[in-house]
CSV table of C-alpha atoms in Angstrom, one decimal:
chain,number,residue,atom,x,y,z
A,1,MET,CA,-42.5,69.1,-11.8
A,2,PRO,CA,-45.3,71.7,-12.2
A,3,THR,CA,-47.1,72.8,-15.2
A,4,GLU,CA,-45.8,76.0,-16.8
A,5,GLN,CA,-48.5,78.6,-17.0
A,6,ALA,CA,-49.0,82.1,-18.4
A,7,THR,CA,-51.9,84.1,-19.7
A,8,ALA,CA,-52.2,85.7,-23.1
A,9,PRO,CA,-52.1,89.5,-23.0
A,10,HIS,CA,-55.4,91.4,-22.7
A,11,ARG,CA,-54.7,94.4,-24.8
A,12,GLU,CA,-56.4,97.6,-23.8
A,13,ARG,CA,-57.2,100.1,-26.4
A,14,GLY,CA,-54.1,102.2,-27.1
A,15,GLN,CA,-51.8,99.7,-25.2
A,16,SER,CA,-48.5,99.6,-27.0
A,17,ASN,CA,-46.4,97.3,-24.7
A,18,ALA,CA,-46.8,94.0,-23.0
A,19,VAL,CA,-44.6,91.9,-20.7
A,20,TYR,CA,-42.7,88.9,-22.0
A,21,VAL,CA,-42.1,86.2,-19.3
A,22,TYR,CA,-39.1,83.9,-19.5
A,23,GLY,CA,-39.2,81.8,-16.4
A,24,ILE,CA,-39.7,81.6,-12.6
A,25,VAL,CA,-36.8,82.1,-10.2
A,26,PRO,CA,-36.3,82.6,-6.4
A,27,ALA,CA,-37.2,86.1,-5.3
A,28,ASP,CA,-33.6,87.1,-4.4
A,29,VAL,CA,-32.4,86.6,-7.9
A,30,GLN,CA,-31.2,89.8,-9.7
A,31,PRO,CA,-30.6,89.8,-13.5
A,32,GLU,CA,-27.0,90.6,-14.4
A,33,GLU,CA,-26.4,94.1,-15.7
A,34,HIS,CA,-25.7,92.9,-19.2
A,35,ALA,CA,-28.7,90.5,-19.4
A,36,SER,CA,-30.8,91.0,-22.5
A,37,GLY,CA,-34.0,89.5,-23.8
A,38,VAL,CA,-36.1,89.3,-27.0
A,39,GLY,CA,-36.4,92.3,-29.3
A,40,ASP,CA,-34.5,94.4,-31.7
A,41,PRO,CA,-32.7,96.0,-30.1
A,42,PRO,CA,-32.6,93.5,-27.2
A,43,SER,CA,-34.9,94.4,-24.3
A,44,ASP,CA,-33.7,94.9,-20.8
A,45,VAL,CA,-34.5,92.1,-18.3
A,46,SER,CA,-36.0,92.7,-14.9
A,47,THR,CA,-37.9,90.8,-12.2
A,48,VAL,CA,-41.5,90.8,-10.9
A,49,ARG,CA,-41.6,89.5,-7.4
A,50,HIS,CA,-44.3,88.0,-5.2
A,51,GLY,CA,-43.3,86.4,-1.8
A,52,GLU,CA,-40.5,84.0,-2.3
A,53,ILE,CA,-40.6,83.7,-6.1
A,54,ALA,CA,-40.1,86.1,-9.0
A,55,ALA,CA,-40.5,86.1,-12.8
A,56,LEU,CA,-37.8,87.1,-15.2
A,57,VAL,CA,-39.5,89.5,-17.6
A,58,SER,CA,-38.9,92.2,-20.3
A,59,GLU,CA,-41.1,94.7,-22.0
A,60,ILE,CA,-42.1,94.1,-25.6
A,61,SER,CA,-44.2,95.9,-28.2
A,62,VAL,CA,-47.6,94.3,-28.7
A,63,ASP,CA,-47.3,95.0,-32.4
A,64,ARG,CA,-44.0,93.1,-32.8
A,65,PRO,CA,-44.3,89.5,-33.9
A,66,LEU,CA,-42.2,87.0,-32.0
A,67,GLY,CA,-40.4,83.9,-33.3
A,68,THR,CA,-37.3,85.1,-35.1
A,69,PRO,CA,-34.2,83.0,-34.6
A,70,ASP,CA,-32.7,85.9,-32.6
A,71,ASP,CA,-35.8,85.7,-30.3
A,72,LEU,CA,-35.4,82.0,-29.7
A,73,THR,CA,-31.7,82.4,-29.0
A,74,ALA,CA,-32.3,85.2,-26.6
A,75,HIS,CA,-35.0,83.2,-24.7
A,76,ALA,CA,-32.7,80.2,-24.3
A,77,ARG,CA,-29.6,82.2,-23.5
A,78,LEU,CA,-31.3,84.0,-20.6
A,79,LEU,CA,-32.8,80.9,-19.1
A,80,ASP,CA,-29.6,78.8,-19.6
A,81,GLY,CA,-27.4,81.5,-18.1
A,82,SER,CA,-29.8,81.8,-15.1
A,83,ALA,CA,-29.9,78.0,-14.7
A,84,ALA,CA,-26.1,77.9,-14.3
A,85,VAL,CA,-26.3,79.9,-11.0
A,86,THR,CA,-29.9,79.5,-9.7
A,87,PRO,CA,-32.9,77.2,-10.0
A,88,VAL,CA,-35.2,78.3,-12.8
A,89,LEU,CA,-38.5,77.1,-14.1
A,90,PRO,CA,-38.6,77.8,-17.8
A,91,LEU,CA,-41.8,79.0,-19.5
A,92,ARG,CA,-42.4,78.1,-23.0
A,93,PHE,CA,-41.3,80.5,-25.7
A,94,GLY,CA,-43.8,83.3,-26.4
A,95,ALA,CA,-45.4,83.6,-22.9
A,96,VAL,CA,-46.7,87.1,-22.8
A,97,MET,CA,-48.9,88.9,-20.3
A,98,SER,CA,-50.5,92.4,-20.4
A,99,ASP,CA,-48.5,94.0,-17.6
A,100,THR,CA,-46.5,93.4,-14.5
A,101,ASP,CA,-49.6,93.4,-12.3
A,102,SER,CA,-50.9,90.5,-14.3
A,103,VAL,CA,-47.6,88.7,-13.9
A,104,GLU,CA,-47.7,89.1,-10.1
A,105,LYS,CA,-51.4,88.3,-9.6
A,106,GLU,CA,-52.3,85.9,-12.3
A,107,LEU,CA,-49.0,84.0,-12.5
A,108,LEU,CA,-47.0,84.3,-9.3
A,109,GLU,CA,-49.6,84.7,-6.7
A,110,ALA,CA,-52.0,82.2,-8.3
A,111,HIS,CA,-49.3,79.5,-8.4
A,112,LEU,CA,-47.1,80.4,-5.5
A,113,ASP,CA,-47.0,77.1,-3.7
A,114,GLU,CA,-46.6,75.1,-6.9
A,115,PHE,CA,-43.7,77.2,-8.2
A,116,ARG,CA,-42.0,77.5,-4.8
A,117,ALA,CA,-42.0,73.7,-4.4
A,118,ALA,CA,-40.6,73.1,-7.9
A,119,LEU,CA,-37.8,75.6,-7.4
A,120,GLU,CA,-36.9,73.8,-4.2
A,121,GLU,CA,-36.7,70.5,-6.1
A,122,LEU,CA,-34.4,72.1,-8.7
A,123,GLU,CA,-32.1,73.8,-6.2
A,124,GLY,CA,-28.5,72.9,-7.1
A,125,HIS,CA,-29.5,71.0,-10.3
A,126,ALA,CA,-29.3,71.7,-14.0
A,127,GLN,CA,-30.1,69.9,-17.2
A,128,PHE,CA,-27.6,68.6,-19.7
A,129,VAL,CA,-28.3,67.1,-23.1
A,130,ILE,CA,-26.2,64.2,-24.4
A,131,LYS,CA,-26.1,63.6,-28.1
A,132,GLY,CA,-24.4,60.7,-29.9
A,133,ARG,CA,-24.2,60.3,-33.7
A,134,TYR,CA,-23.0,57.1,-35.4
A,135,VAL,CA,-20.0,57.3,-37.7
A,136,GLU,CA,-21.7,56.2,-41.0
A,137,LYS,CA,-19.0,53.9,-42.4
A,138,ALA,CA,-18.3,52.3,-39.0
A,139,ILE,CA,-22.0,51.6,-38.2
A,140,LEU,CA,-22.7,50.2,-41.7
A,141,ARG,CA,-19.7,47.9,-41.5
A,142,GLU,CA,-20.9,46.8,-38.0
A,143,LEU,CA,-24.4,46.1,-39.3
A,144,VAL,CA,-23.2,44.1,-42.3
A,145,ASP,CA,-20.8,42.1,-40.2
A,146,GLU,CA,-23.6,41.1,-37.8
A,147,ASN,CA,-26.4,40.5,-40.4
A,148,SER,CA,-25.8,37.9,-43.1
A,149,GLU,CA,-28.8,39.0,-45.1
A,150,ALA,CA,-27.6,42.6,-45.1
A,151,ALA,CA,-24.2,41.3,-46.3
A,152,ARG,CA,-25.8,39.3,-49.1
A,153,LEU,CA,-27.9,42.2,-50.3
A,154,ARG,CA,-25.0,44.6,-50.2
A,155,GLU,CA,-23.0,42.2,-52.3
A,156,GLU,CA,-26.0,41.8,-54.7
A,157,ILE,CA,-26.2,45.5,-55.4
A,158,ARG,CA,-22.4,46.1,-55.6
A,159,ASP,CA,-21.4,47.8,-58.8
A,160,LYS,CA,-24.8,47.3,-60.4
A,161,PRO,CA,-27.2,49.9,-61.8
A,162,GLU,CA,-29.7,51.4,-59.3
A,163,ASP,CA,-32.7,50.6,-61.4
A,164,ALA,CA,-31.7,47.0,-61.7
A,165,THR,CA,-31.3,46.5,-57.9
A,166,ARG,CA,-34.2,48.7,-56.6
A,167,ASP,CA,-35.9,46.0,-54.6
A,168,ALA,CA,-32.6,44.8,-53.1
A,169,ARG,CA,-31.7,48.4,-52.1
A,170,MET,CA,-35.1,48.9,-50.5
A,171,ALA,CA,-34.8,45.6,-48.6
A,172,LEU,CA,-31.2,46.6,-47.4
A,173,GLY,CA,-32.4,50.0,-46.4
A,174,GLU,CA,-35.2,48.5,-44.3
A,175,ILE,CA,-32.8,46.1,-42.6
A,176,ILE,CA,-30.4,48.9,-41.8
A,177,ASN,CA,-33.1,51.2,-40.4
A,178,GLN,CA,-34.4,48.5,-38.1
A,179,ALA,CA,-30.9,47.5,-37.0
A,180,ILE,CA,-30.0,51.2,-36.2
A,181,GLU,CA,-33.2,51.5,-34.1
A,182,ALA,CA,-32.3,48.5,-32.1
A,183,LYS,CA,-28.7,49.7,-31.6
A,184,ARG,CA,-30.0,53.2,-30.7
A,185,ALA,CA,-32.1,51.6,-27.9
A,186,GLU,CA,-29.2,49.5,-26.7
A,187,ASP,CA,-26.7,52.3,-26.8
A,188,THR,CA,-29.1,54.7,-25.0
A,189,ARG,CA,-29.4,52.1,-22.2
A,190,ARG,CA,-25.6,51.9,-22.2
A,191,VAL,CA,-25.3,55.7,-21.7
A,192,THR,CA,-27.9,55.8,-18.9
A,193,ALA,CA,-26.3,52.9,-17.1
A,194,ALA,CA,-23.0,54.6,-17.2
A,195,LEU,CA,-24.6,57.6,-15.4
A,196,ASP,CA,-26.3,55.6,-12.7
A,197,ALA,CA,-23.9,56.7,-10.0
A,198,LEU,CA,-24.9,60.3,-10.6
A,199,GLU,CA,-28.6,59.5,-9.7
A,200,PRO,CA,-29.9,61.5,-12.7
A,201,LEU,CA,-33.4,62.1,-13.9
A,202,VAL,CA,-33.4,61.0,-17.5
A,203,SER,CA,-35.7,62.1,-20.4
A,204,GLU,CA,-35.2,60.3,-23.7
A,205,ARG,CA,-35.6,62.6,-26.7
A,206,ASN,CA,-36.7,61.6,-30.2
A,207,PRO,CA,-33.8,61.2,-32.6
A,208,THR,CA,-33.2,64.3,-34.9
A,209,HIS,CA,-31.3,62.3,-37.5
A,210,GLU,CA,-31.5,58.7,-38.8
A,211,GLU,CA,-27.9,58.1,-37.6
A,212,ASP,CA,-28.5,59.3,-34.0
A,213,ALA,CA,-27.1,56.9,-31.5
A,214,VAL,CA,-28.2,58.7,-28.3
A,215,HIS,CA,-30.3,61.7,-27.5
A,216,VAL,CA,-31.2,62.1,-23.9
A,217,ALA,CA,-31.6,65.0,-21.4
A,218,VAL,CA,-30.4,64.4,-17.8
A,219,LEU,CA,-31.1,66.4,-14.7
A,220,ILE,CA,-28.2,66.2,-12.2
A,221,GLU,CA,-26.6,68.1,-9.3
A,222,MET,CA,-24.5,70.9,-10.7
A,223,SER,CA,-21.7,69.8,-8.3
A,224,ARG,CA,-21.4,66.5,-10.3
A,225,GLN,CA,-20.9,68.0,-13.7
A,226,GLY,CA,-17.2,66.9,-13.7
A,227,GLU,CA,-18.3,63.3,-13.0
A,228,LEU,CA,-20.7,63.5,-15.9
A,229,GLU,CA,-18.0,64.7,-18.2
A,230,GLU,CA,-15.6,61.9,-17.0
A,231,ALA,CA,-18.3,59.2,-17.6
A,232,LEU,CA,-19.0,60.5,-21.1
A,233,GLY,CA,-15.2,60.7,-21.7
A,234,ARG,CA,-14.8,57.0,-20.9
A,235,LEU,CA,-17.7,56.2,-23.3
A,236,ALA,CA,-16.2,58.4,-26.0
A,237,GLU,CA,-12.9,56.4,-25.7
A,238,GLU,CA,-14.8,53.1,-25.8
A,239,TRP,CA,-16.8,54.2,-28.9
A,240,ASP,CA,-13.9,56.0,-30.7
A,241,GLY,CA,-14.5,55.8,-34.4
A,242,ARG,CA,-18.0,54.4,-33.9
A,243,VAL,CA,-20.1,57.2,-32.1
A,244,GLU,CA,-19.3,60.9,-31.8
A,245,ILE,CA,-20.6,62.1,-28.4
A,246,SER,CA,-21.4,65.7,-27.5
A,247,LEU,CA,-22.6,67.3,-24.2
A,248,LEU,CA,-24.6,70.5,-24.0
A,249,GLY,CA,-25.3,72.4,-20.7
A,250,PRO,CA,-25.8,73.4,-18.1
A,251,MET,CA,-29.2,74.6,-19.2
A,252,ALA,CA,-32.7,75.2,-17.8
A,253,ALA,CA,-34.7,72.1,-17.0
A,254,TYR,CA,-36.8,72.2,-20.2
A,255,ASP,CA,-37.3,68.4,-20.4
A,256,PHE,CA,-38.4,68.1,-16.7
A,257,VAL,CA,-41.1,70.8,-16.5
A,258,MET,CA,-44.5,70.0,-18.0
A,259,LYS,CA,-45.6,72.4,-20.6
A,260,ARG,CA,-49.0,73.6,-21.9
A,261,GLU,CA,-50.3,76.5,-24.0
A,262,PRO,CA,-51.1,79.7,-22.1
A,263,ALA,CA,-54.7,80.1,-21.2
A,264,GLY,CA,-56.7,82.9,-22.7
């Protein structure tokens, strides 16, 4: 996948507005009438076209700081909504250029072949994120049953003051952390193996919680979403009471497009 690129705005004296760029789409894409972008009130979304590609953009004030939770939500909502119906190359949050001419010349024209090829690769595909979280009591019971030292330490600290068992508690905590890391790797492999038939691209994400069992992004054909849901449903039944699985998507292919800071 290509590198996302955008240039920082060059603000002319007296310039009050700039152009916020969300992502790159095929040139025949039209934003839906109700599509809205960053800003308060939300800005109207339009397209800047060059050849066979276009950029989803909206006008923003150069004096308005970006980064509110509403801005982040608006950015993702527009890209994910677009990805459900058309290939889209997401730009990182905060990609701003001085005007629409800059968007066309410095972004679209300068990277036409690169962006066009990437959109062709993404045609008919979307990203999904699979998240699994261990059920605390179940995974602790499993770890203790499998590890005699963990069982011994747990028995040692049972019903005893924390101060008197500090070393044992620290040792038990270390054993549990290492065991969960090993199980997370094993269960992640189990999930990806269950999806082999879908021929996905897979990007493993870092855990966001110490009890995360699985956190992966997959890029698959949109037409196979039902198969993805069925495969995860079978895993959810197999892991009932042990791991709680959730599925997010379809969304833009954030994990499969290389990112870098805008130049300028």
